[in-house]
Coordinates of C-alpha atoms in Angstrom, one line a residue:
M1 CA -0.2 -0.1 -0.2
L2 CA 3.0 2.5 0.9
F3 CA 4.3 1.8 -2.7
Q4 CA 1.2 2.4 -4.3
R5 CA 0.6 5.8 -2.4
R6 CA 3.9 7.0 -3.3
R7 CA 3.7 5.8 -6.9
A8 CA 0.2 7.7 -7.2
R9 CA 1.9 11.0 -5.6
A10 CA 5.0 10.6 -8.3
G11 CA 2.7 10.5 -10.8
A12 CA 0.4 13.6 -9.4
R13 CA 3.6 15.6 -9.3
A14 CA 4.6 14.4 -12.8
R15 CA 1.3 15.3 -14.2
V16 CA 1.6 19.0 -12.8
V17 CA 5.0 19.7 -13.8
A18 CA 4.0 18.5 -17.5
E19 CA 1.1 20.7 -17.8
R20 CA 2.8 23.7 -16.3
T21 CA 5.7 22.7 -18.7
V22 CA 3.2 22.6 -21.5
D23 CA 1.3 26.1 -20.8
R24 CA 4.5 27.4 -20.6
A25 CA 5.8 26.4 -23.7
D26 CA 2.0 27.4 -25.1
E27 CA 2.8 30.8 -24.3
R28 CA 5.9 30.9 -26.6
L29 CA 5.2 28.4 -29.2
P30 CA 2.3 27.1 -30.9
V31 CA 1.9 23.6 -29.3
S32 CA -1.6 23.3 -28.8
S33 CA -2.3 23.7 -32.0
A34 CA 0.4 21.2 -33.3
G35 CA -2.2 18.5 -32.0
T36 CA -4.4 19.9 -34.6
L37 CA -1.6 19.8 -37.4
L38 CA -1.0 16.2 -36.6
R39 CA -4.0 15.2 -37.4
K40 CA -4.4 16.6 -40.9
A41 CA -5.8 14.5 -43.5
F42 CA -3.8 13.6 -46.2
P43 CA -5.8 11.8 -49.3
E44 CA -4.4 8.7 -50.7
H45 CA -3.6 8.0 -54.1
W46 CA -0.9 6.9 -56.4
S47 CA -0.5 10.0 -58.4
F48 CA -0.1 12.2 -55.0
L49 CA 3.3 10.5 -54.5
L50 CA 4.6 12.1 -57.6
G51 CA 5.6 15.4 -55.4
E52 CA 6.7 13.3 -52.5
I53 CA 9.3 11.6 -54.9
A54 CA 10.3 14.8 -56.5
L55 CA 11.1 16.2 -52.7
Y56 CA 13.1 13.4 -51.9
G57 CA 15.0 13.4 -55.0
F58 CA 16.2 17.1 -53.9
V59 CA 16.7 15.7 -50.1
V60 CA 19.0 13.0 -51.8
L61 CA 20.5 15.7 -54.0
L62 CA 21.3 17.6 -51.0
L63 CA 22.9 15.2 -49.0
T64 CA 25.0 14.0 -51.7
G65 CA 26.1 17.4 -52.9
V66 CA 27.4 18.6 -49.4
W67 CA 29.2 15.5 -49.7
L68 CA 31.0 16.2 -52.9
T69 CA 31.8 19.8 -52.5
L70 CA 34.6 18.5 -50.0
F71 CA 36.4 16.7 -52.9
F72 CA 35.6 19.2 -55.9
E73 CA 38.1 22.2 -56.9
P74 CA 36.0 24.8 -58.7
S75 CA 39.2 26.1 -60.7
M76 CA 40.1 26.1 -64.8
T77 CA 43.9 26.2 -63.6
E78 CA 46.1 23.7 -66.0
V79 CA 47.2 20.8 -64.4
V80 CA 49.0 17.8 -65.8
Y81 CA 47.2 14.4 -64.6
D82 CA 49.6 12.0 -62.8
G83 CA 46.5 9.9 -61.0
S84 CA 46.0 6.3 -61.3
Y85 CA 43.8 6.6 -64.4
E86 CA 46.2 5.3 -66.9
P87 CA 44.2 6.9 -70.2
L88 CA 44.8 10.1 -69.1
L89 CA 48.5 10.3 -67.6
G90 CA 50.4 12.9 -68.8
L91 CA 47.3 14.9 -70.2
S92 CA 47.3 18.6 -69.7
M93 CA 43.8 19.3 -67.9
S94 CA 42.2 22.0 -65.7
E95 CA 41.9 21.2 -61.9
A96 CA 37.9 20.9 -61.9
Y97 CA 38.5 18.0 -64.1
R98 CA 41.0 16.7 -62.4
S99 CA 39.1 16.6 -59.0
T100 CA 36.2 15.1 -60.8
V101 CA 38.3 12.2 -62.0
D102 CA 39.9 11.8 -58.5
I103 CA 36.7 11.9 -56.8
G104 CA 36.0 8.8 -59.1
F105 CA 39.0 6.7 -58.7
E106 CA 41.2 7.9 -55.9
V107 CA 38.3 8.9 -52.9
R108 CA 36.6 5.8 -51.2
G109 CA 33.1 5.7 -52.4
G110 CA 33.2 8.6 -54.3
L111 CA 32.3 7.1 -57.8
L112 CA 29.6 5.8 -56.0
I113 CA 28.6 9.2 -54.6
R114 CA 28.6 11.4 -57.9
Q115 CA 26.7 8.6 -60.3
L116 CA 24.1 9.1 -56.8
H117 CA 24.1 12.6 -57.4
H118 CA 23.7 12.6 -61.3
W119 CA 20.5 9.9 -60.9
A120 CA 19.1 11.9 -58.4
A121 CA 19.2 14.8 -60.5
L122 CA 17.5 12.9 -63.1
V123 CA 15.0 12.0 -61.0
F124 CA 14.3 15.3 -59.1
L125 CA 13.5 17.3 -62.9
S126 CA 11.7 13.8 -63.9
A127 CA 9.6 13.9 -60.7
I128 CA 8.7 17.6 -60.8
G129 CA 7.5 17.2 -64.4
V130 CA 5.4 14.4 -64.2
H131 CA 3.8 16.1 -61.0
L132 CA 3.4 19.3 -62.9
L133 CA 1.5 17.0 -65.7
R134 CA -0.5 15.2 -63.0
V135 CA -1.5 19.1 -61.5
F136 CA -2.3 20.3 -65.2
F137 CA -4.3 17.3 -66.0
T138 CA -6.6 17.0 -63.0
G139 CA -7.2 21.1 -62.8
A140 CA -5.2 21.2 -59.3
F141 CA -4.5 24.8 -60.7
R142 CA -7.8 26.2 -60.0
R143 CA -8.3 28.2 -57.3
P144 CA -7.0 28.6 -54.6
R145 CA -3.8 27.1 -56.0
E146 CA -2.8 29.2 -58.4
A147 CA 0.2 30.5 -56.2
N148 CA 1.1 27.0 -56.0
W149 CA 1.0 26.6 -59.6
L150 CA 3.4 29.2 -60.1
I151 CA 6.1 28.2 -57.6
G152 CA 6.2 24.5 -59.0
V153 CA 6.5 25.8 -62.5
T154 CA 9.5 28.3 -60.9
L155 CA 10.7 25.3 -59.0
F156 CA 11.1 23.5 -62.7
A157 CA 12.8 26.3 -64.3
L158 CA 15.4 26.3 -61.3
A159 CA 15.9 22.7 -61.6
L160 CA 16.6 23.0 -65.2
V161 CA 19.3 25.8 -64.4
E162 CA 20.6 23.9 -61.4
G163 CA 21.1 20.9 -63.4
F164 CA 22.9 22.7 -66.1
A165 CA 25.0 24.0 -63.9
G166 CA 26.2 21.3 -62.1
Y167 CA 26.1 19.0 -65.7
S168 CA 29.1 21.9 -66.8
L169 CA 31.3 21.8 -63.4
P170 CA 33.4 19.2 -64.6
D171 CA 34.9 20.7 -67.8
D172 CA 35.4 17.4 -69.3
L173 CA 34.5 17.4 -73.5
L174 CA 31.2 16.7 -73.0
S175 CA 29.9 19.2 -71.1
G176 CA 32.1 21.9 -72.6
T177 CA 30.4 21.5 -75.9
G178 CA 27.2 22.5 -73.9
L179 CA 28.7 25.6 -72.4
R180 CA 30.0 26.4 -76.2
I181 CA 26.0 26.2 -77.3
A182 CA 25.3 28.0 -74.2
Q183 CA 27.9 30.5 -75.3
G184 CA 26.5 30.6 -78.9
I185 CA 22.7 31.3 -77.6
M186 CA 24.1 34.5 -75.5
L187 CA 25.4 35.7 -78.6
S188 CA 22.4 35.6 -80.4
I189 CA 20.7 38.3 -78.3
P190 CA 20.2 41.6 -80.2
V191 CA 22.8 44.2 -78.8
V192 CA 23.6 42.8 -75.6
G193 CA 24.6 39.3 -76.5
T194 CA 28.2 39.9 -76.7
Y195 CA 28.0 41.4 -73.5
V196 CA 26.4 38.9 -71.7
S197 CA 29.0 36.8 -72.9
M198 CA 31.7 38.7 -71.8
F199 CA 30.3 39.0 -68.5
V200 CA 29.5 35.5 -67.8
F201 CA 32.6 33.7 -69.1
G202 CA 35.0 36.8 -67.7
G203 CA 35.9 37.2 -71.2
E204 CA 36.5 35.6 -74.5
Y205 CA 35.5 31.9 -74.5
P206 CA 36.3 29.8 -72.5
G207 CA 37.8 32.1 -70.3
E208 CA 39.1 31.6 -66.7
D209 CA 36.4 32.2 -65.0
I210 CA 33.0 29.8 -66.3
V211 CA 33.3 27.2 -63.7
P212 CA 34.4 29.3 -60.5
R213 CA 31.3 31.7 -61.3
L214 CA 28.9 28.4 -61.7
Y215 CA 30.1 26.9 -58.7
P216 CA 28.3 29.1 -56.0
V217 CA 25.0 29.0 -58.3
H218 CA 25.4 25.3 -58.1
I219 CA 26.2 25.1 -55.0
L220 CA 24.8 28.1 -53.1
L221 CA 22.4 30.5 -55.1
V222 CA 20.0 28.2 -56.9
P223 CA 19.7 26.0 -54.2
G224 CA 18.8 28.4 -51.7
L225 CA 16.2 29.0 -53.7
L226 CA 14.7 25.7 -54.7
L227 CA 14.8 25.5 -50.5
A228 CA 12.6 28.6 -49.7
L229 CA 10.3 27.5 -52.6
V230 CA 9.9 23.9 -51.7
T231 CA 9.2 25.3 -48.1
L232 CA 6.8 27.7 -49.4
H233 CA 5.0 25.2 -51.5
L234 CA 5.1 22.6 -48.5
I235 CA 3.5 25.7 -46.4
L236 CA 0.5 26.0 -49.3
V237 CA -0.3 22.4 -48.7
F238 CA -1.0 22.3 -45.8
H239 CA -2.7 25.7 -45.5
L240 CA -5.1 24.6 -48.3
K241 CA -6.9 21.5 -48.5
H242 CA -5.2 18.9 -50.5
T243 CA -6.8 18.1 -53.5
Q244 CA -8.8 14.5 -53.9
W245 CA -10.7 12.4 -56.0
A246 CA -14.4 12.6 -56.5
G247 CA -16.2 9.8 -54.0
P248 CA -18.7 8.8 -51.3
G249 CA -18.0 11.5 -48.5
R250 CA -15.6 13.6 -50.6
T251 CA -16.9 17.2 -51.4
E252 CA -15.6 20.5 -52.1
R253 CA -15.7 21.4 -48.6
N254 CA -13.5 18.4 -46.8
A255 CA -10.3 16.3 -47.2
V256 CA -10.9 12.8 -46.4
G257 CA -7.8 10.5 -45.8
K258 CA -5.1 8.9 -43.6
P259 CA -4.2 11.7 -40.3
M260 CA -0.6 12.7 -41.0
F261 CA 0.3 11.3 -37.7
P262 CA 1.0 8.4 -37.7
Q263 CA -0.1 6.6 -40.5
F264 CA 1.3 9.4 -43.5
V265 CA 4.8 10.3 -41.7
T266 CA 5.1 6.5 -41.7
N267 CA 4.3 5.9 -45.0
S268 CA 6.1 9.0 -46.5
T269 CA 9.4 7.9 -44.5
G270 CA 9.2 4.6 -46.3
L271 CA 8.5 6.0 -49.9
F272 CA 11.6 8.1 -49.0
F273 CA 13.9 5.2 -48.2
M274 CA 12.8 3.5 -51.3
V275 CA 13.6 6.3 -53.2
F276 CA 16.7 6.5 -51.9
G277 CA 17.3 2.6 -52.3
V278 CA 16.7 2.5 -55.8
L279 CA 19.0 5.7 -56.8
T280 CA 21.8 4.3 -54.7
L281 CA 21.2 0.9 -56.7
L282 CA 21.2 2.8 -60.3
A283 CA 24.1 4.7 -58.8
A284 CA 25.9 0.9 -58.1
V285 CA 24.6 -0.6 -61.5
A286 CA 24.4 1.9 -64.3
Q287 CA 27.1 4.0 -65.3
I288 CA 26.3 7.4 -66.0
N289 CA 28.5 10.4 -67.2
P290 CA 31.3 8.3 -67.6
I291 CA 34.1 11.8 -68.4
W292 CA 37.2 10.3 -67.9
A293 CA 36.1 8.3 -71.6
Y294 CA 35.3 11.6 -72.5
G295 CA 38.2 13.4 -71.6
P296 CA 39.3 16.7 -70.9
Y297 CA 37.8 19.8 -72.5
R298 CA 39.4 21.6 -75.6
P299 CA 37.7 24.0 -77.7
D300 CA 39.2 22.5 -80.7
V301 CA 37.5 19.1 -80.3
V302 CA 33.8 18.1 -80.4
S303 CA 33.2 14.0 -79.1
F304 CA 30.6 12.6 -81.3
G305 CA 27.4 11.9 -80.5
S306 CA 26.8 14.8 -77.7
Q307 CA 23.8 14.5 -76.4
P308 CA 23.2 16.2 -73.2
D309 CA 20.5 15.3 -70.2
W310 CA 17.1 15.1 -71.2
Y311 CA 15.8 18.2 -69.6
V312 CA 17.7 20.2 -72.3
G313 CA 17.3 17.9 -75.2
F314 CA 14.2 19.7 -76.2
L315 CA 16.8 22.8 -76.8
E316 CA 19.2 21.2 -78.6
G317 CA 16.6 19.3 -80.9
S318 CA 14.7 23.3 -81.5
L319 CA 18.3 24.4 -82.5
R320 CA 19.0 21.2 -84.8
L321 CA 15.1 21.8 -86.3
M322 CA 15.6 25.5 -87.0
P323 CA 16.3 26.3 -91.0
P324 CA 19.4 29.0 -91.1
F325 CA 18.5 32.3 -91.1
E326 CA 19.7 35.6 -90.3
T327 CA 19.0 39.2 -90.9
T328 CA 21.1 42.2 -91.1
V329 CA 20.3 45.0 -89.5
W330 CA 22.0 48.7 -89.3
G331 CA 25.1 46.5 -89.4
H332 CA 24.3 44.0 -86.6
T333 CA 23.2 40.3 -87.6
V334 CA 20.5 38.6 -85.7
M335 CA 20.8 34.9 -85.8
W336 CA 17.2 33.7 -86.0
N337 CA 18.0 30.7 -86.7
V338 CA 19.6 30.4 -82.9
L339 CA 17.3 33.1 -81.4
V340 CA 14.0 31.9 -82.1
P341 CA 14.8 28.4 -81.1
A342 CA 17.1 29.0 -78.1
V343 CA 15.5 32.2 -76.5
L344 CA 12.6 32.8 -77.6
L345 CA 10.7 29.4 -77.8
P346 CA 11.9 28.2 -74.1
G347 CA 10.5 31.7 -72.5
A348 CA 7.1 31.4 -74.8
L349 CA 6.8 27.6 -73.3
F350 CA 7.0 29.1 -69.7
A351 CA 4.8 32.0 -70.5
V352 CA 2.2 29.4 -71.4
L353 CA 2.9 27.5 -68.3
Y354 CA 2.7 30.8 -66.2
A355 CA -0.6 31.9 -67.8
Y356 CA -2.3 29.0 -68.1
P357 CA -4.3 29.0 -64.9
F358 CA -5.6 32.8 -65.6
F359 CA -6.5 32.1 -69.1
E360 CA -8.5 28.9 -68.4
R361 CA -10.3 31.0 -65.8
W362 CA -10.9 34.0 -68.3
V363 CA -12.3 31.5 -70.7
T364 CA -14.5 29.5 -68.3
G365 CA -15.7 32.2 -66.1
D366 CA -14.7 30.0 -63.3
D367 CA -14.3 31.9 -60.1
E368 CA -15.1 28.8 -57.7
E369 CA -12.7 27.0 -55.5
H370 CA -11.9 23.5 -56.6
H371 CA -10.6 20.7 -54.2
L372 CA -11.8 17.8 -56.4
C373 CA -9.3 16.4 -58.7
D374 CA -10.8 16.6 -62.3
R375 CA -10.5 13.4 -64.2
P376 CA -8.9 14.1 -68.0
R377 CA -12.0 12.7 -69.6
D378 CA -14.1 15.2 -68.0
K379 CA -12.0 18.0 -69.7
P380 CA -11.3 16.9 -73.2
V381 CA -10.0 20.3 -74.5
R382 CA -7.4 20.8 -71.4
T383 CA -6.4 17.4 -71.9
G384 CA -5.8 17.5 -75.6
L385 CA -3.7 20.8 -74.7
G386 CA -1.7 18.7 -72.8
V387 CA -1.3 15.6 -74.6
G388 CA -0.7 18.1 -77.7
A389 CA 2.1 20.1 -75.7
V390 CA 3.7 16.7 -74.8
C391 CA 4.0 15.7 -78.5
F392 CA 5.4 18.8 -79.1
Y393 CA 8.1 18.2 -76.4
G394 CA 8.8 14.7 -77.3
V395 CA 9.2 15.7 -80.7
L396 CA 11.9 18.3 -79.8
L397 CA 13.6 15.8 -77.6
L398 CA 13.7 13.0 -80.0
A399 CA 15.4 15.9 -82.9
G400 CA 17.8 16.7 -80.1
G401 CA 19.4 12.9 -81.1
N402 CA 18.8 13.2 -85.1
D403 CA 22.3 12.0 -85.3
I404 CA 22.1 9.2 -83.2
L405 CA 19.0 8.1 -84.4
A406 CA 20.2 8.4 -88.5
H407 CA 23.4 6.3 -87.5
V408 CA 21.6 3.3 -85.8
F409 CA 18.6 3.2 -88.1
D410 CA 20.9 3.8 -91.1
V411 CA 18.7 6.5 -92.6
S412 CA 19.3 10.1 -94.1
I413 CA 19.6 12.7 -91.3
N414 CA 18.5 15.6 -93.7
L415 CA 15.3 13.4 -94.1
L416 CA 14.9 12.9 -90.4
T417 CA 15.5 16.4 -89.8
W418 CA 12.4 17.0 -92.7
V419 CA 10.4 14.4 -90.7
F420 CA 10.9 16.3 -87.2
R421 CA 9.8 19.5 -88.7
V422 CA 6.5 18.2 -90.1
A423 CA 5.9 16.4 -87.0
L424 CA 6.3 19.6 -84.9
V425 CA 4.0 21.6 -86.8
V426 CA 1.2 18.6 -87.6
L427 CA 1.5 16.5 -84.5
P428 CA 0.5 18.4 -81.8
P429 CA -2.9 19.4 -83.2
I430 CA -3.6 16.1 -84.5
A431 CA -2.8 14.7 -80.9
L432 CA -5.0 17.7 -79.4
M433 CA -7.9 16.5 -81.9
V434 CA -7.7 12.6 -81.3
T435 CA -7.7 13.1 -77.6
K436 CA -10.8 15.4 -77.2
R437 CA -12.8 12.7 -79.0
V438 CA -11.4 10.1 -77.2
C439 CA -12.4 11.8 -74.1
L440 CA -15.7 12.6 -75.4
A441 CA -16.5 8.9 -76.5
L442 CA -15.3 7.7 -73.2
R443 CA -17.7 10.5 -71.4
E444 CA -20.2 8.7 -74.1
R445 CA -19.3 5.7 -72.8
E446 CA -19.8 6.5 -69.1
R447 CA -23.3 7.8 -69.6
E448 CA -24.6 4.4 -71.5
R449 CA -23.3 2.9 -68.2
L450 CA -25.1 4.9 -65.8
E451 CA -28.1 4.9 -67.7
E452 CA -28.4 1.1 -69.1
G453 CA -26.0 -0.6 -66.6
V454 CA -23.1 -3.2 -66.6
E455 CA -23.0 -5.7 -69.3
T456 CA -23.0 -9.4 -67.3
G457 CA -22.9 -11.4 -69.6
Q458 CA -25.6 -13.4 -69.0
L459 CA -28.6 -13.7 -71.6
R460 CA -32.1 -14.6 -70.7
Q461 CA -34.7 -15.6 -73.2
T462 CA -38.1 -13.0 -73.5
L463 CA -41.6 -14.1 -74.3
A464 CA -41.3 -13.6 -77.5
G465 CA -38.4 -16.3 -77.9
G466 CA -35.6 -13.7 -78.4
Y467 CA -32.6 -13.3 -75.7
V468 CA -31.3 -10.2 -74.4
E469 CA -28.3 -9.8 -72.1
T470 CA -29.2 -9.0 -68.6
R471 CA -27.8 -5.6 -66.9
E472 CA -27.0 -4.7 -63.3
P473 CA -26.6 -0.9 -61.8
L474 CA -23.3 0.5 -61.4
G475 CA -21.9 0.2 -58.2
P476 CA -22.4 3.4 -55.4
D477 CA -19.0 4.4 -55.8
E478 CA -18.6 4.7 -59.3
R479 CA -22.1 5.9 -60.1
H480 CA -21.2 9.1 -57.5
V481 CA -18.6 9.8 -59.2
L482 CA -20.3 10.0 -62.7
R483 CA -22.9 11.8 -61.1
S484 CA -20.8 14.4 -59.5
R485 CA -19.4 16.1 -62.8
R486 CA -21.2 19.6 -63.6
E487 CA -20.0 21.2 -66.9
P488 CA -20.4 24.8 -67.0
E489 CA -22.2 26.3 -69.6
P490 CA -20.6 28.2 -72.5
A491 CA -20.3 31.9 -72.3
P492 CA -23.3 33.5 -74.0
I493 CA -22.8 35.1 -77.5
A494 CA -24.0 38.5 -77.7
P495 CA -27.0 38.9 -79.9
G496 CA -26.0 39.4 -83.5
G497 CA -22.2 39.0 -83.0
E498 CA -22.3 42.6 -81.2
G499 CA -20.1 43.5 -78.4
P500 CA -16.3 43.9 -77.3
R501 CA -14.1 42.1 -79.4
V502 CA -12.6 40.5 -76.0
E503 CA -15.7 39.3 -74.9
R504 CA -16.7 37.9 -78.6
L505 CA -13.0 36.2 -78.3
R506 CA -14.3 34.8 -74.6
A507 CA -17.3 33.7 -76.0
A508 CA -15.8 31.8 -78.7
L509 CA -13.1 30.2 -76.8
S510 CA -16.0 29.3 -74.1
E511 CA -17.5 27.6 -76.9
W512 CA -14.6 25.7 -78.2
Y513 CA -14.0 24.3 -74.2
Y514 CA -17.3 23.5 -73.5
G515 CA -19.3 23.2 -76.6
D516 CA -18.7 19.6 -77.2
R517 CA -19.8 17.9 -74.1
V518 CA -21.4 14.6 -73.1
D519 CA -23.8 15.8 -70.0
V520 CA -24.8 13.2 -67.2
E521 CA -27.8 13.4 -64.7
D522 CA -27.5 16.2 -62.2
A523 CA -25.6 15.4 -59.0
R524 CA -28.6 13.8 -56.5
W525 CA -26.8 11.6 -54.0
E526 CA -26.7 11.3 -50.2
E527 CA -23.2 12.5 -48.4
S528 CA -22.5 9.2 -47.2
A529 CA -19.8 8.7 -44.4
S530 CA -15.9 8.7 -44.5
P531 CA -14.8 5.0 -45.0
P532 CA -13.4 3.2 -42.2
G533 CA -10.0 4.3 -40.8
E534 CA -9.8 7.5 -42.7
L535 CA -10.4 11.2 -41.5
E536 CA -12.5 14.1 -42.5
R537 CA -11.5 17.4 -42.2

């Protein structure tokens, strides 16, 4: 009994101390609100993991990048190689190239970490790109998430810059060729191109300053911006309700899913280790960027089959497809064959990405908040535009390797170039039209299934002696999804075609967006409870 009383008194004192500690901490920190945050609901779907893969690829990049900075020498000072890789013995090279080779052959585990860093960069950019496509096709960029869409596009642009800067640091023959192309792009800018090139390279190409200048950009400036924008992106994701797919119990006013702690945290931690493990496996068994095989950079040498990483391959393709065209104005030559594909085209592409959410809102007149994801088939025009853009990018990417394709398939490179030129103009609109028709056909099929039921494959004989196939109604979940879609009406056209030109243009675009449609019956369902084991917020 004495022992039990002492234990009870000790427990009471511990509770009092804990309460005082929490109260004092809550006066200074948001301790009480942390419990609500930890119970935040996160909807579950495989497509939502794409953003997490990008995040964890970025974490791997930071970890391996910090390690690599301990051994890399960002200097273009000429040295003579005397290391353990015999084919390079006695060759003159920069300290940047020499240190990169030494990381692979002299530092224990150095080659694994360098290849892990390179593979993580490719996965990071790929995940961002596919994540942006998921957001676009599902309409997750609409109000109130326009700011997060702008942040995502900016992250993708910064990731491209970061990847190109890191790709150029080793000063090998392949990356030097890429820098030479970049310098040509700078020179194509009218009036100021020469000054831009001199500023970046510190003098005439190749100069002595490009690697020392790219180094702080790669390890400090751009990573700092990326880290700040990723943090802001995650804050907005927490502040706004997470998007979710339509289903019983899911509306525009709630979020249904697993709580952040412990379920979501546990799953997300497992995904991080899976990403880390897959990247490590790739780094161990799949060779990438073997700079020792390319050799040090020399301005008078270009390696055969020089191909950049995929994320800048579309720029290479646009340069190869542009016909030779230049104009001389007041003694200044404008190189359209470089300026248009390498400066104006990327600028236009990113301008379209930034502007699209506001353009669609203007066309559709949709100012409501949206927290349910669109199925791509439910927005045929938007889906068609996205598929057309992917085809446009794919043609440019393939064109960036037209010399390799011509060599492998033994076809004329000139013929292949013209095929890509025609495909660049013809394929995107064809892809748009075909995609739109496929989406409408899928919607028509769903309306039939909703109205007539699902075929069972069983036949029954009628009184007249014929045979008909029996049907059964759709399940409640699928019926809920199909009936929850409400397509807006096209903007009205002024009588007689009168009115301001801007309004007539908006009405025409709205008719193009919503004129071809397959409507199902209006949503008339009863809100059901959340599935067992899930949270509703």
